[in-house]
PDB file of C-alpha atoms in Angstrom:
ATOM      1  CA  MET A   1     -38.738  -0.578 -49.405  1.00  0.00           C
ATOM      2  CA  CYS A   2     -40.928  -1.999 -46.673  1.00  0.00           C
ATOM      3  CA  ASN A   3     -39.464  -2.813 -43.230  1.00  0.00           C
ATOM      4  CA  ASN A   4     -40.057  -6.555 -43.584  1.00  0.00           C
ATOM      5  CA  ASP A   5     -38.858  -6.901 -47.131  1.00  0.00           C
ATOM      6  CA  ILE A   6     -35.775  -8.953 -48.302  1.00  0.00           C
ATOM      7  CA  LEU A   7     -33.656  -7.862 -51.303  1.00  0.00           C
ATOM      8  CA  LEU A   8     -32.187 -10.526 -53.631  1.00  0.00           C
ATOM      9  CA  ASN A   9     -29.899 -10.290 -56.351  1.00  0.00           C
ATOM     10  CA  ALA A  10     -31.076 -11.193 -59.813  1.00  0.00           C
ATOM     11  CA  GLU A  11     -29.712 -14.854 -59.703  1.00  0.00           C
ATOM     12  CA  ASP A  12     -31.374 -15.568 -56.301  1.00  0.00           C
ATOM     13  CA  THR A  13     -34.495 -13.713 -57.452  1.00  0.00           C
ATOM     14  CA  GLN A  14     -34.575 -15.942 -60.615  1.00  0.00           C
ATOM     15  CA  HIS A  15     -33.951 -19.104 -58.322  1.00  0.00           C
ATOM     16  CA  SER A  16     -36.711 -18.232 -55.943  1.00  0.00           C
ATOM     17  CA  VAL A  17     -39.606 -18.062 -58.785  1.00  0.00           C
ATOM     18  CA  LYS A  18     -40.149 -21.939 -58.597  1.00  0.00           C
ATOM     19  CA  PHE A  19     -40.102 -22.244 -54.901  1.00  0.00           C
ATOM     20  CA  ILE A  20     -42.700 -19.319 -54.575  1.00  0.00           C
ATOM     21  CA  TRP A  21     -44.840 -20.830 -57.224  1.00  0.00           C
ATOM     22  CA  ASP A  22     -44.875 -24.074 -55.630  1.00  0.00           C
ATOM     23  CA  LEU A  23     -45.757 -22.600 -52.317  1.00  0.00           C
ATOM     24  CA  LEU A  24     -48.538 -20.502 -53.711  1.00  0.00           C
ATOM     25  CA  THR A  25     -49.866 -23.596 -55.322  1.00  0.00           C
ATOM     26  CA  GLU A  26     -49.665 -25.512 -52.079  1.00  0.00           C
ATOM     27  CA  THR A  27     -51.152 -22.766 -50.088  1.00  0.00           C
ATOM     28  CA  ILE A  28     -54.118 -21.652 -52.354  1.00  0.00           C
ATOM     29  CA  GLY A  29     -54.623 -24.951 -53.862  1.00  0.00           C
ATOM     30  CA  LYS A  30     -54.554 -26.402 -57.324  1.00  0.00           C
ATOM     31  CA  MET A  31     -57.893 -24.752 -58.486  1.00  0.00           C
ATOM     32  CA  MET A  32     -56.293 -21.781 -59.876  1.00  0.00           C
ATOM     33  CA  PRO A  33     -56.158 -21.538 -63.706  1.00  0.00           C
ATOM     34  CA  VAL A  34     -52.460 -20.901 -64.362  1.00  0.00           C
ATOM     35  CA  LEU A  35     -50.266 -23.943 -63.873  1.00  0.00           C
ATOM     36  CA  GLU A  36     -46.829 -22.908 -65.091  1.00  0.00           C
ATOM     37  CA  PRO A  37     -44.703 -20.121 -63.530  1.00  0.00           C
ATOM     38  CA  PRO A  38     -44.242 -16.948 -65.736  1.00  0.00           C
ATOM     39  CA  THR A  39     -41.273 -15.752 -67.386  1.00  0.00           C
ATOM     40  CA  LEU A  40     -39.221 -13.331 -65.190  1.00  0.00           C
ATOM     41  CA  LYS A  41     -37.655 -10.116 -66.354  1.00  0.00           C
ATOM     42  CA  PHE A  42     -35.640  -7.372 -64.611  1.00  0.00           C
ATOM     43  CA  GLY A  43     -35.902  -3.711 -64.734  1.00  0.00           C
ATOM     44  CA  GLN A  44     -35.111  -0.534 -62.835  1.00  0.00           C
ATOM     45  CA  ALA A  45     -37.168   2.020 -61.229  1.00  0.00           C
ATOM     46  CA  TYR A  46     -35.234   5.280 -62.054  1.00  0.00           C
ATOM     47  CA  LYS A  47     -37.691   7.863 -60.604  1.00  0.00           C
ATOM     48  CA  ARG A  48     -38.973   5.850 -57.609  1.00  0.00           C
ATOM     49  CA  PRO A  49     -36.894   4.930 -54.558  1.00  0.00           C
ATOM     50  CA  HIS A  50     -39.020   1.796 -53.881  1.00  0.00           C
ATOM     51  CA  ALA A  51     -39.057  -1.547 -55.925  1.00  0.00           C
ATOM     52  CA  SER A  52     -42.027  -2.464 -58.067  1.00  0.00           C
ATOM     53  CA  GLY A  53     -43.232  -4.988 -60.333  1.00  0.00           C
ATOM     54  CA  VAL A  54     -45.840  -5.746 -63.020  1.00  0.00           C
ATOM     55  CA  TYR A  55     -47.402  -8.839 -64.382  1.00  0.00           C
ATOM     56  CA  ASN A  56     -48.691  -9.030 -68.014  1.00  0.00           C
ATOM     57  CA  PRO A  57     -51.324 -11.755 -68.225  1.00  0.00           C
ATOM     58  CA  LEU A  58     -51.156 -11.646 -72.120  1.00  0.00           C
ATOM     59  CA  SER A  59     -47.376 -12.677 -72.366  1.00  0.00           C
ATOM     60  CA  HIS A  60     -47.393 -14.375 -68.811  1.00  0.00           C
ATOM     61  CA  GLU A  61     -44.398 -12.342 -67.812  1.00  0.00           C
ATOM     62  CA  ILE A  62     -43.484 -10.801 -64.661  1.00  0.00           C
ATOM     63  CA  VAL A  63     -40.979  -7.642 -64.573  1.00  0.00           C
ATOM     64  CA  VAL A  64     -39.552  -6.761 -61.102  1.00  0.00           C
ATOM     65  CA  ARG A  65     -37.783  -3.497 -60.908  1.00  0.00           C
ATOM     66  CA  ALA A  66     -35.026  -2.484 -58.468  1.00  0.00           C
ATOM     67  CA  GLY A  67     -35.510   0.859 -56.660  1.00  0.00           C
ATOM     68  CA  LYS A  68     -33.163   3.672 -57.633  1.00  0.00           C
ATOM     69  CA  ASP A  69     -31.258   3.158 -54.459  1.00  0.00           C
ATOM     70  CA  THR A  70     -31.107  -0.607 -54.589  1.00  0.00           C
ATOM     71  CA  ARG A  71     -29.609  -1.154 -58.054  1.00  0.00           C
ATOM     72  CA  GLY A  72     -29.218  -4.807 -58.994  1.00  0.00           C
ATOM     73  CA  TYR A  73     -31.287  -5.882 -56.000  1.00  0.00           C
ATOM     74  CA  TYR A  74     -34.820  -6.855 -56.130  1.00  0.00           C
ATOM     75  CA  SER A  75     -37.842  -6.952 -53.622  1.00  0.00           C
ATOM     76  CA  LEU A  76     -38.867 -10.346 -52.535  1.00  0.00           C
ATOM     77  CA  LEU A  77     -42.225  -8.966 -51.532  1.00  0.00           C
ATOM     78  CA  ALA A  78     -42.670  -7.565 -55.129  1.00  0.00           C
ATOM     79  CA  LEU A  79     -41.811 -10.828 -56.690  1.00  0.00           C
ATOM     80  CA  ILE A  80     -44.249 -12.740 -54.346  1.00  0.00           C
ATOM     81  CA  HIS A  81     -47.047 -10.085 -54.990  1.00  0.00           C
ATOM     82  CA  GLU A  82     -46.483 -10.296 -58.904  1.00  0.00           C
ATOM     83  CA  LEU A  83     -46.290 -14.160 -58.769  1.00  0.00           C
ATOM     84  CA  THR A  84     -49.659 -14.070 -56.909  1.00  0.00           C
ATOM     85  CA  HIS A  85     -51.258 -12.198 -59.806  1.00  0.00           C
ATOM     86  CA  ALA A  86     -49.734 -14.684 -62.147  1.00  0.00           C
ATOM     87  CA  ARG A  87     -51.333 -17.535 -60.075  1.00  0.00           C
ATOM     88  CA  GLY A  88     -54.670 -16.162 -61.040  1.00  0.00           C
ATOM     89  CA  PHE A  89     -55.447 -13.307 -58.507  1.00  0.00           C
ATOM     90  CA  LEU A  90     -55.414 -10.666 -61.167  1.00  0.00           C
ATOM     91  CA  ARG A  91     -57.448  -8.143 -59.017  1.00  0.00           C
ATOM     92  CA  HIS A  92     -56.334  -6.631 -55.661  1.00  0.00           C
ATOM     93  CA  GLY A  93     -58.602  -7.356 -52.649  1.00  0.00           C
ATOM     94  CA  LYS A  94     -58.126 -10.439 -50.509  1.00  0.00           C
ATOM     95  CA  VAL A  95     -56.441 -13.764 -50.935  1.00  0.00           C
ATOM     96  CA  MET A  96     -58.092 -16.102 -48.398  1.00  0.00           C
ATOM     97  CA  GLU A  97     -58.528 -13.902 -45.325  1.00  0.00           C
ATOM     98  CA  TYR A  98     -55.281 -11.713 -46.044  1.00  0.00           C
ATOM     99  CA  ARG A  99     -55.265  -8.317 -47.571  1.00  0.00           C
ATOM    100  CA  PHE A 100     -53.784  -8.160 -51.103  1.00  0.00           C
ATOM    101  CA  PRO A 101     -53.763  -4.419 -51.911  1.00  0.00           C
ATOM    102  CA  HIS A 102     -51.835  -2.567 -54.648  1.00  0.00           C
ATOM    103  CA  ILE A 103     -49.638  -0.921 -52.047  1.00  0.00           C
ATOM    104  CA  LEU A 104     -46.782  -3.422 -51.156  1.00  0.00           C
ATOM    105  CA  CYS A 105     -46.136  -2.498 -47.641  1.00  0.00           C
ATOM    106  CA  ASN A 106     -49.731  -3.034 -46.756  1.00  0.00           C
ATOM    107  CA  ASP A 107     -49.739  -6.468 -48.505  1.00  0.00           C
ATOM    108  CA  LYS A 108     -50.456  -8.860 -45.572  1.00  0.00           C
ATOM    109  CA  TRP A 109     -50.753 -11.912 -48.194  1.00  0.00           C
ATOM    110  CA  SER A 110     -47.241 -11.299 -49.642  1.00  0.00           C
ATOM    111  CA  VAL A 111     -45.863 -11.074 -46.140  1.00  0.00           C
ATOM    112  CA  LYS A 112     -47.510 -14.220 -45.118  1.00  0.00           C
ATOM    113  CA  ILE A 113     -45.907 -16.036 -47.944  1.00  0.00           C
ATOM    114  CA  LEU A 114     -42.525 -14.529 -47.163  1.00  0.00           C
ATOM    115  CA  GLU A 115     -42.755 -15.615 -43.765  1.00  0.00           C
ATOM    116  CA  ASP A 116     -43.653 -18.948 -44.959  1.00  0.00           C
ATOM    117  CA  LEU A 117     -40.468 -19.155 -47.034  1.00  0.00           C
ATOM    118  CA  VAL A 118     -38.219 -18.104 -44.260  1.00  0.00           C
ATOM    119  CA  SER A 119     -40.031 -20.730 -41.740  1.00  0.00           C
ATOM    120  CA  LYS A 120     -39.377 -23.453 -44.497  1.00  0.00           C
ATOM    121  CA  GLY A 121     -35.691 -22.351 -44.802  1.00  0.00           C
ATOM    122  CA  ILE A 122     -36.230 -21.603 -48.454  1.00  0.00           C
ATOM    123  CA  VAL A 123     -35.035 -17.989 -47.799  1.00  0.00           C
ATOM    124  CA  GLU A 124     -32.699 -17.138 -45.142  1.00  0.00           C
ATOM    125  CA  VAL A 125     -32.643 -13.852 -43.312  1.00  0.00           C
ATOM    126  CA  GLU A 126     -29.197 -12.288 -42.497  1.00  0.00           C
ATOM    127  CA  THR A 127     -29.083 -10.694 -39.028  1.00  0.00           C
TER     128      THR A 127
END
């Protein structure tokens, strides 16, 4: 798990999809080809300690996986990352001026969206 990540239970993760999708649309613009949010499914990364996710453009589905030490809780950064793929950025590289690499903890784009969610009060950080 990345230091700046937030873990959500399945219900909150599902609830966050529309808010993140709308924020991505607002931030990136409406020029992207995919207009509807993808279907969200949950999985478990049994061998890896960290969370992960995958987007399937053929079925327009996202699978987010909890890490082996975080059963039942899912990475908000992984969700943002996979929703960005679903929004039309299928390749890694840059989104606007932000890095969007395969390695989640170096993903400046997903961190920016996470910070926007927190600043707008959509996601609350417990201290």
